[in-house]
Amino acid sequence: MKNILIIEDDRAIVRVLELELLHEGYTFDVAFDGKKGLEMFEENNYEIILLDLMLPKINGLEICRKIRLISDIPIIMLTAKRDIMDKVIGLDMGADDYVTKPFEMEELLARIRAAIRRRRNMGKKDLEIKIGDLTINFIKRQVIKKGEIIELTKKEYELLEYLVKNKGRVLTREQIIEKIWGYDFFGEPNILDVYIRYLRKKIDYPYGTKLIKTIRGVGYKIEE
């Protein structure tokens, strides 16, 4: 397994990255467009991805979205865009970090080390939890039911993971909304019910099961 996948179309930046990463002892692959980057991700194993935002063929946000459906590999976005909304969108799509060009190489290397360290530490914990015939792999961010991979959006997965990690425990609506959407969330008050319905349509209804339980007037829990 190589440490890093670089998806970046600026060859001058790639050359600098190659020299610095080689000096630090990292192994890596490089893709100069989004389509090739996705193919390399699907065909190989990496510890982290350095992802440019503006890419030919498939842009960085779309790549991030696709990867997050199946994996929680750390993603650091490298981009010339400085607008705060670009950063917010990138993070909402699932990026772990965001570095604006031109960047200081020492800062980027520190962020790479931190991301890889967090991932390796995760590997020492429980990799997956099973509830009945539902399996959740936290490293791959993969959900399997009766041998079938179930595709979830980032928010659907985060909600399911939170319920699963608190298996058998009743979580209040306030606890769940604060954890998944943030304590300062001011969106639609029924957003949680909408996402619970999305999850049930994917992991319960098609299989004739009822893992997600409604605790009327309180919140939700998941159990066999």
Tab-separated table of N, CA and C in Angstrom, residues 26 38 81 97 170 185:
chain	number	residue	atom	x	y	z
A	26	TYR	N	7.800	9.211	2.014
A	26	TYR	CA	6.468	8.751	1.627
A	26	TYR	C	6.503	8.082	0.246
A	38	LEU	N	-9.936	8.974	-9.677
A	38	LEU	CA	-10.943	8.045	-9.147
A	38	LEU	C	-10.582	6.606	-9.477
A	81	LYS	N	-8.772	28.509	-4.555
A	81	LYS	CA	-9.966	29.253	-4.172
A	81	LYS	C	-9.908	29.618	-2.692
A	97	ASP	N	-9.697	18.280	5.520
A	97	ASP	CA	-8.886	19.475	5.692
A	97	ASP	C	-8.855	20.245	4.379
A	170	VAL	N	-31.232	4.915	23.904
A	170	VAL	CA	-32.156	5.899	23.347
A	170	VAL	C	-31.448	7.247	23.242
A	185	PHE	N	-27.571	24.549	14.519
A	185	PHE	CA	-28.399	24.247	13.349
A	185	PHE	C	-29.745	24.957	13.461
